[in-house]
Amino acid sequence: MRAVALKIAALYTLAGILWITLSDRILLAMQRHFDLGFVLFLSSIKGICYVLLNGVMLYQLIRMYTRRLANSEEQYRSYFEEYSDHRWIVNRKTLLIVAVNNAAINYYGYSREEFLKMSALDIKPKEDIKECILLFRNLKAGLNDIGESRHLK
């Protein structure tokens, strides 16, 4: 995402430099043929056009990258949903289940709505809860494979 922001900023900067440099040269050349009031009027129009063109360009770039991001998210979500092994995603801070795939729904017998009202502790046997809390405290950012553990169906 950082690369996208850098690309947008670079394009905006390049467009601005080109616009200012080229349009100022044109206005200077026109100053010889027109009175100063008309050239200043054209300078104002030039500024308004700059803002409008850059607004349209930024809108198109943001729309294009937002569409790419949405497609990527949809692809990831479909991989997750249709993965043959049961999986769910847990918020590390609250331990609430925030997503669950179809295989987990079929395997554990909870509906998606039931799963999404549960925490990771709700599907653990009572004697494993303390170990589960410690496990979540020690997770690193990103994907974690916590190995096998016991769950309640």
PDB file of C-alpha atoms in Angstrom:
ATOM      1  CA  MET A   1       0.000   0.000   0.000  1.00  0.00           C
ATOM      2  CA  ARG A   2       2.923   2.314   0.698  1.00  0.00           C
ATOM      3  CA  ALA A   3       4.134   1.865  -2.900  1.00  0.00           C
ATOM      4  CA  VAL A   4       0.707   2.899  -4.185  1.00  0.00           C
ATOM      5  CA  ALA A   5       0.758   6.084  -2.124  1.00  0.00           C
ATOM      6  CA  LEU A   6       4.273   6.834  -3.388  1.00  0.00           C
ATOM      7  CA  LYS A   7       3.178   6.313  -7.018  1.00  0.00           C
ATOM      8  CA  ILE A   8       0.202   8.632  -6.598  1.00  0.00           C
ATOM      9  CA  ALA A   9       2.344  11.303  -4.926  1.00  0.00           C
ATOM     10  CA  ALA A  10       5.026  10.992  -7.636  1.00  0.00           C
ATOM     11  CA  LEU A  11       2.464  11.321 -10.444  1.00  0.00           C
ATOM     12  CA  TYR A  12       0.847  14.306  -8.742  1.00  0.00           C
ATOM     13  CA  THR A  13       4.241  15.985  -8.286  1.00  0.00           C
ATOM     14  CA  LEU A  14       5.330  15.297 -11.870  1.00  0.00           C
ATOM     15  CA  ALA A  15       2.036  16.555 -13.285  1.00  0.00           C
ATOM     16  CA  GLY A  16       2.298  19.713 -11.170  1.00  0.00           C
ATOM     17  CA  ILE A  17       5.868  20.475 -12.217  1.00  0.00           C
ATOM     18  CA  LEU A  18       5.094  19.921 -15.895  1.00  0.00           C
ATOM     19  CA  TRP A  19       1.896  21.973 -15.740  1.00  0.00           C
ATOM     20  CA  ILE A  20       3.490  24.932 -13.987  1.00  0.00           C
ATOM     21  CA  THR A  21       6.630  24.951 -16.145  1.00  0.00           C
ATOM     22  CA  LEU A  22       4.929  24.577 -19.510  1.00  0.00           C
ATOM     23  CA  SER A  23       1.906  26.770 -18.852  1.00  0.00           C
ATOM     24  CA  ASP A  24       4.014  29.600 -17.420  1.00  0.00           C
ATOM     25  CA  ARG A  25       6.157  29.584 -20.560  1.00  0.00           C
ATOM     26  CA  ILE A  26       3.055  29.795 -22.724  1.00  0.00           C
ATOM     27  CA  LEU A  27       1.727  32.717 -20.646  1.00  0.00           C
ATOM     28  CA  LEU A  28       5.059  34.529 -20.919  1.00  0.00           C
ATOM     29  CA  ALA A  29       4.950  34.164 -24.695  1.00  0.00           C
ATOM     30  CA  MET A  30       1.351  35.453 -24.745  1.00  0.00           C
ATOM     31  CA  GLN A  31       2.272  38.508 -22.672  1.00  0.00           C
ATOM     32  CA  ARG A  32       3.886  40.061 -25.723  1.00  0.00           C
ATOM     33  CA  HIS A  33       0.656  39.839 -27.740  1.00  0.00           C
ATOM     34  CA  PHE A  34      -2.054  40.537 -25.106  1.00  0.00           C
ATOM     35  CA  ASP A  35      -2.561  43.071 -22.332  1.00  0.00           C
ATOM     36  CA  LEU A  36      -1.578  42.177 -18.763  1.00  0.00           C
ATOM     37  CA  GLY A  37      -5.184  41.900 -17.520  1.00  0.00           C
ATOM     38  CA  PHE A  38      -6.005  39.198 -20.059  1.00  0.00           C
ATOM     39  CA  VAL A  39      -2.796  37.273 -19.272  1.00  0.00           C
ATOM     40  CA  LEU A  40      -3.633  37.387 -15.534  1.00  0.00           C
ATOM     41  CA  PHE A  41      -7.132  36.145 -16.338  1.00  0.00           C
ATOM     42  CA  LEU A  42      -5.594  33.234 -18.290  1.00  0.00           C
ATOM     43  CA  SER A  43      -3.285  32.567 -15.339  1.00  0.00           C
ATOM     44  CA  SER A  44      -6.326  32.178 -13.076  1.00  0.00           C
ATOM     45  CA  ILE A  45      -7.964  29.843 -15.600  1.00  0.00           C
ATOM     46  CA  LYS A  46      -4.687  27.917 -15.737  1.00  0.00           C
ATOM     47  CA  GLY A  47      -4.784  27.440 -11.947  1.00  0.00           C
ATOM     48  CA  ILE A  48      -8.415  26.315 -11.982  1.00  0.00           C
ATOM     49  CA  CYS A  49      -7.665  23.842 -14.791  1.00  0.00           C
ATOM     50  CA  TYR A  50      -4.680  22.515 -12.817  1.00  0.00           C
ATOM     51  CA  VAL A  51      -6.825  21.832  -9.777  1.00  0.00           C
ATOM     52  CA  LEU A  52      -9.600  20.227 -11.841  1.00  0.00           C
ATOM     53  CA  LEU A  53      -7.267  18.018 -13.893  1.00  0.00           C
ATOM     54  CA  ASN A  54      -5.360  16.868 -10.838  1.00  0.00           C
ATOM     55  CA  GLY A  55      -8.602  16.187  -8.996  1.00  0.00           C
ATOM     56  CA  VAL A  56      -9.779  13.984 -11.869  1.00  0.00           C
ATOM     57  CA  MET A  57      -6.383  12.258 -12.063  1.00  0.00           C
ATOM     58  CA  LEU A  58      -6.283  11.594  -8.320  1.00  0.00           C
ATOM     59  CA  TYR A  59      -9.854  10.309  -8.389  1.00  0.00           C
ATOM     60  CA  GLN A  60      -9.039   7.888 -11.224  1.00  0.00           C
ATOM     61  CA  LEU A  61      -5.836   6.647  -9.556  1.00  0.00           C
ATOM     62  CA  ILE A  62      -7.530   6.134  -6.189  1.00  0.00           C
ATOM     63  CA  ARG A  63     -10.471   4.394  -7.868  1.00  0.00           C
ATOM     64  CA  MET A  64      -8.129   2.102  -9.818  1.00  0.00           C
ATOM     65  CA  TYR A  65      -6.107   1.126  -6.748  1.00  0.00           C
ATOM     66  CA  THR A  66      -9.230   0.726  -4.609  1.00  0.00           C
ATOM     67  CA  ARG A  67     -10.639  -1.646  -7.236  1.00  0.00           C
ATOM     68  CA  ARG A  68      -7.376  -3.627  -7.235  1.00  0.00           C
ATOM     69  CA  LEU A  69      -7.450  -3.829  -3.457  1.00  0.00           C
ATOM     70  CA  ALA A  70     -11.075  -4.982  -3.458  1.00  0.00           C
ATOM     71  CA  ASN A  71     -10.297  -7.669  -6.055  1.00  0.00           C
ATOM     72  CA  SER A  72      -7.330  -8.863  -4.025  1.00  0.00           C
ATOM     73  CA  GLU A  73      -9.437  -8.989  -0.864  1.00  0.00           C
ATOM     74  CA  GLU A  74     -12.186 -10.887  -2.671  1.00  0.00           C
ATOM     75  CA  GLN A  75      -9.664 -13.402  -3.995  1.00  0.00           C
ATOM     76  CA  TYR A  76      -8.123 -13.891  -0.542  1.00  0.00           C
ATOM     77  CA  ARG A  77     -11.569 -14.233   1.033  1.00  0.00           C
ATOM     78  CA  SER A  78     -12.603 -16.881  -1.501  1.00  0.00           C
ATOM     79  CA  TYR A  79      -9.386 -18.844  -0.822  1.00  0.00           C
ATOM     80  CA  PHE A  80     -10.112 -18.655   2.893  1.00  0.00           C
ATOM     81  CA  GLU A  81     -13.808 -19.538   2.563  1.00  0.00           C
ATOM     82  CA  GLU A  82     -13.258 -22.516   0.290  1.00  0.00           C
ATOM     83  CA  TYR A  83     -10.099 -23.886   1.959  1.00  0.00           C
ATOM     84  CA  SER A  84     -10.716 -27.554   2.731  1.00  0.00           C
ATOM     85  CA  ASP A  85      -9.320 -27.435   6.276  1.00  0.00           C
ATOM     86  CA  HIS A  86     -11.254 -25.691   9.047  1.00  0.00           C
ATOM     87  CA  ARG A  87      -9.916 -22.210   9.780  1.00  0.00           C
ATOM     88  CA  TRP A  88     -10.993 -19.065  11.558  1.00  0.00           C
ATOM     89  CA  ILE A  89      -9.460 -15.677  12.200  1.00  0.00           C
ATOM     90  CA  VAL A  90      -9.218 -14.335  15.736  1.00  0.00           C
ATOM     91  CA  ASN A  91      -8.665 -10.745  16.862  1.00  0.00           C
ATOM     92  CA  ARG A  92      -5.463 -11.000  18.936  1.00  0.00           C
ATOM     93  CA  LYS A  93      -6.528  -8.313  21.410  1.00  0.00           C
ATOM     94  CA  THR A  94     -10.112  -9.346  22.107  1.00  0.00           C
ATOM     95  CA  LEU A  95      -9.803 -13.046  21.175  1.00  0.00           C
ATOM     96  CA  LEU A  96     -13.110 -12.694  19.320  1.00  0.00           C
ATOM     97  CA  ILE A  97     -13.567 -14.768  16.173  1.00  0.00           C
ATOM     98  CA  VAL A  98     -13.884 -12.312  13.289  1.00  0.00           C
ATOM     99  CA  ALA A  99     -14.074 -14.734  10.338  1.00  0.00           C
ATOM    100  CA  VAL A 100     -14.686 -18.434   9.867  1.00  0.00           C
ATOM    101  CA  ASN A 101     -14.527 -20.607   6.766  1.00  0.00           C
ATOM    102  CA  ASN A 102     -17.113 -23.075   5.482  1.00  0.00           C
ATOM    103  CA  ALA A 103     -15.039 -26.116   6.495  1.00  0.00           C
ATOM    104  CA  ALA A 104     -15.052 -24.982  10.148  1.00  0.00           C
ATOM    105  CA  ILE A 105     -18.807 -24.403  10.056  1.00  0.00           C
ATOM    106  CA  ASN A 106     -19.349 -27.914   8.703  1.00  0.00           C
ATOM    107  CA  TYR A 107     -16.817 -29.546  11.042  1.00  0.00           C
ATOM    108  CA  TYR A 108     -17.792 -27.874  14.334  1.00  0.00           C
ATOM    109  CA  GLY A 109     -21.525 -27.598  13.714  1.00  0.00           C
ATOM    110  CA  TYR A 110     -21.865 -23.939  14.713  1.00  0.00           C
ATOM    111  CA  SER A 111     -23.500 -21.551  12.267  1.00  0.00           C
ATOM    112  CA  ARG A 112     -21.452 -18.630  10.931  1.00  0.00           C
ATOM    113  CA  GLU A 113     -23.497 -16.262  13.117  1.00  0.00           C
ATOM    114  CA  GLU A 114     -22.810 -18.395  16.214  1.00  0.00           C
ATOM    115  CA  PHE A 115     -19.097 -18.524  15.444  1.00  0.00           C
ATOM    116  CA  LEU A 116     -18.926 -14.747  15.018  1.00  0.00           C
ATOM    117  CA  LYS A 117     -20.447 -14.234  18.483  1.00  0.00           C
ATOM    118  CA  MET A 118     -17.803 -16.468  20.088  1.00  0.00           C
ATOM    119  CA  SER A 119     -14.284 -15.925  21.306  1.00  0.00           C
ATOM    120  CA  ALA A 120     -11.398 -18.336  20.811  1.00  0.00           C
ATOM    121  CA  LEU A 121     -11.886 -19.343  24.458  1.00  0.00           C
ATOM    122  CA  ASP A 122     -15.497 -20.433  23.864  1.00  0.00           C
ATOM    123  CA  ILE A 123     -14.402 -23.409  21.781  1.00  0.00           C
ATOM    124  CA  LYS A 124     -11.686 -24.566  24.197  1.00  0.00           C
ATOM    125  CA  PRO A 125     -12.146 -27.047  27.033  1.00  0.00           C
ATOM    126  CA  LYS A 126     -12.075 -25.223  30.394  1.00  0.00           C
ATOM    127  CA  GLU A 127      -8.775 -26.822  31.405  1.00  0.00           C
ATOM    128  CA  ASP A 128      -7.062 -25.447  28.243  1.00  0.00           C
ATOM    129  CA  ILE A 129      -8.192 -21.813  28.581  1.00  0.00           C
ATOM    130  CA  LYS A 130      -5.176 -20.562  30.570  1.00  0.00           C
ATOM    131  CA  GLU A 131      -2.768 -22.124  28.063  1.00  0.00           C
ATOM    132  CA  CYS A 132      -4.766 -20.599  25.204  1.00  0.00           C
ATOM    133  CA  ILE A 133      -4.551 -17.097  26.715  1.00  0.00           C
ATOM    134  CA  LEU A 134      -0.774 -17.434  27.081  1.00  0.00           C
ATOM    135  CA  LEU A 135      -0.532 -18.688  23.519  1.00  0.00           C
ATOM    136  CA  PHE A 136      -2.362 -15.636  22.173  1.00  0.00           C
ATOM    137  CA  ARG A 137      -0.212 -13.257  24.235  1.00  0.00           C
ATOM    138  CA  ASN A 138       2.930 -14.657  22.604  1.00  0.00           C
ATOM    139  CA  LEU A 139       1.737 -14.464  18.995  1.00  0.00           C
ATOM    140  CA  LYS A 140       3.732 -12.368  16.553  1.00  0.00           C
ATOM    141  CA  ALA A 141       2.213 -10.059  13.952  1.00  0.00           C
ATOM    142  CA  GLY A 142       1.132 -11.832  10.746  1.00  0.00           C
ATOM    143  CA  LEU A 143       0.222 -15.457  10.226  1.00  0.00           C
ATOM    144  CA  ASN A 144       0.796 -17.867  13.089  1.00  0.00           C
ATOM    145  CA  ASP A 145       0.527 -21.638  13.139  1.00  0.00           C
ATOM    146  CA  ILE A 146      -0.266 -22.608  16.706  1.00  0.00           C
ATOM    147  CA  GLY A 147      -0.189 -26.323  15.959  1.00  0.00           C
ATOM    148  CA  GLU A 148      -2.905 -28.682  17.071  1.00  0.00           C
ATOM    149  CA  SER A 149      -5.133 -28.112  20.053  1.00  0.00           C
ATOM    150  CA  ARG A 150      -8.389 -29.361  21.464  1.00  0.00           C
ATOM    151  CA  HIS A 151     -11.703 -27.711  20.596  1.00  0.00           C
ATOM    152  CA  LEU A 152     -15.324 -28.174  21.535  1.00  0.00           C
ATOM    153  CA  LYS A 153     -17.869 -28.976  18.874  1.00  0.00           C
TER     154      LYS A 153
END
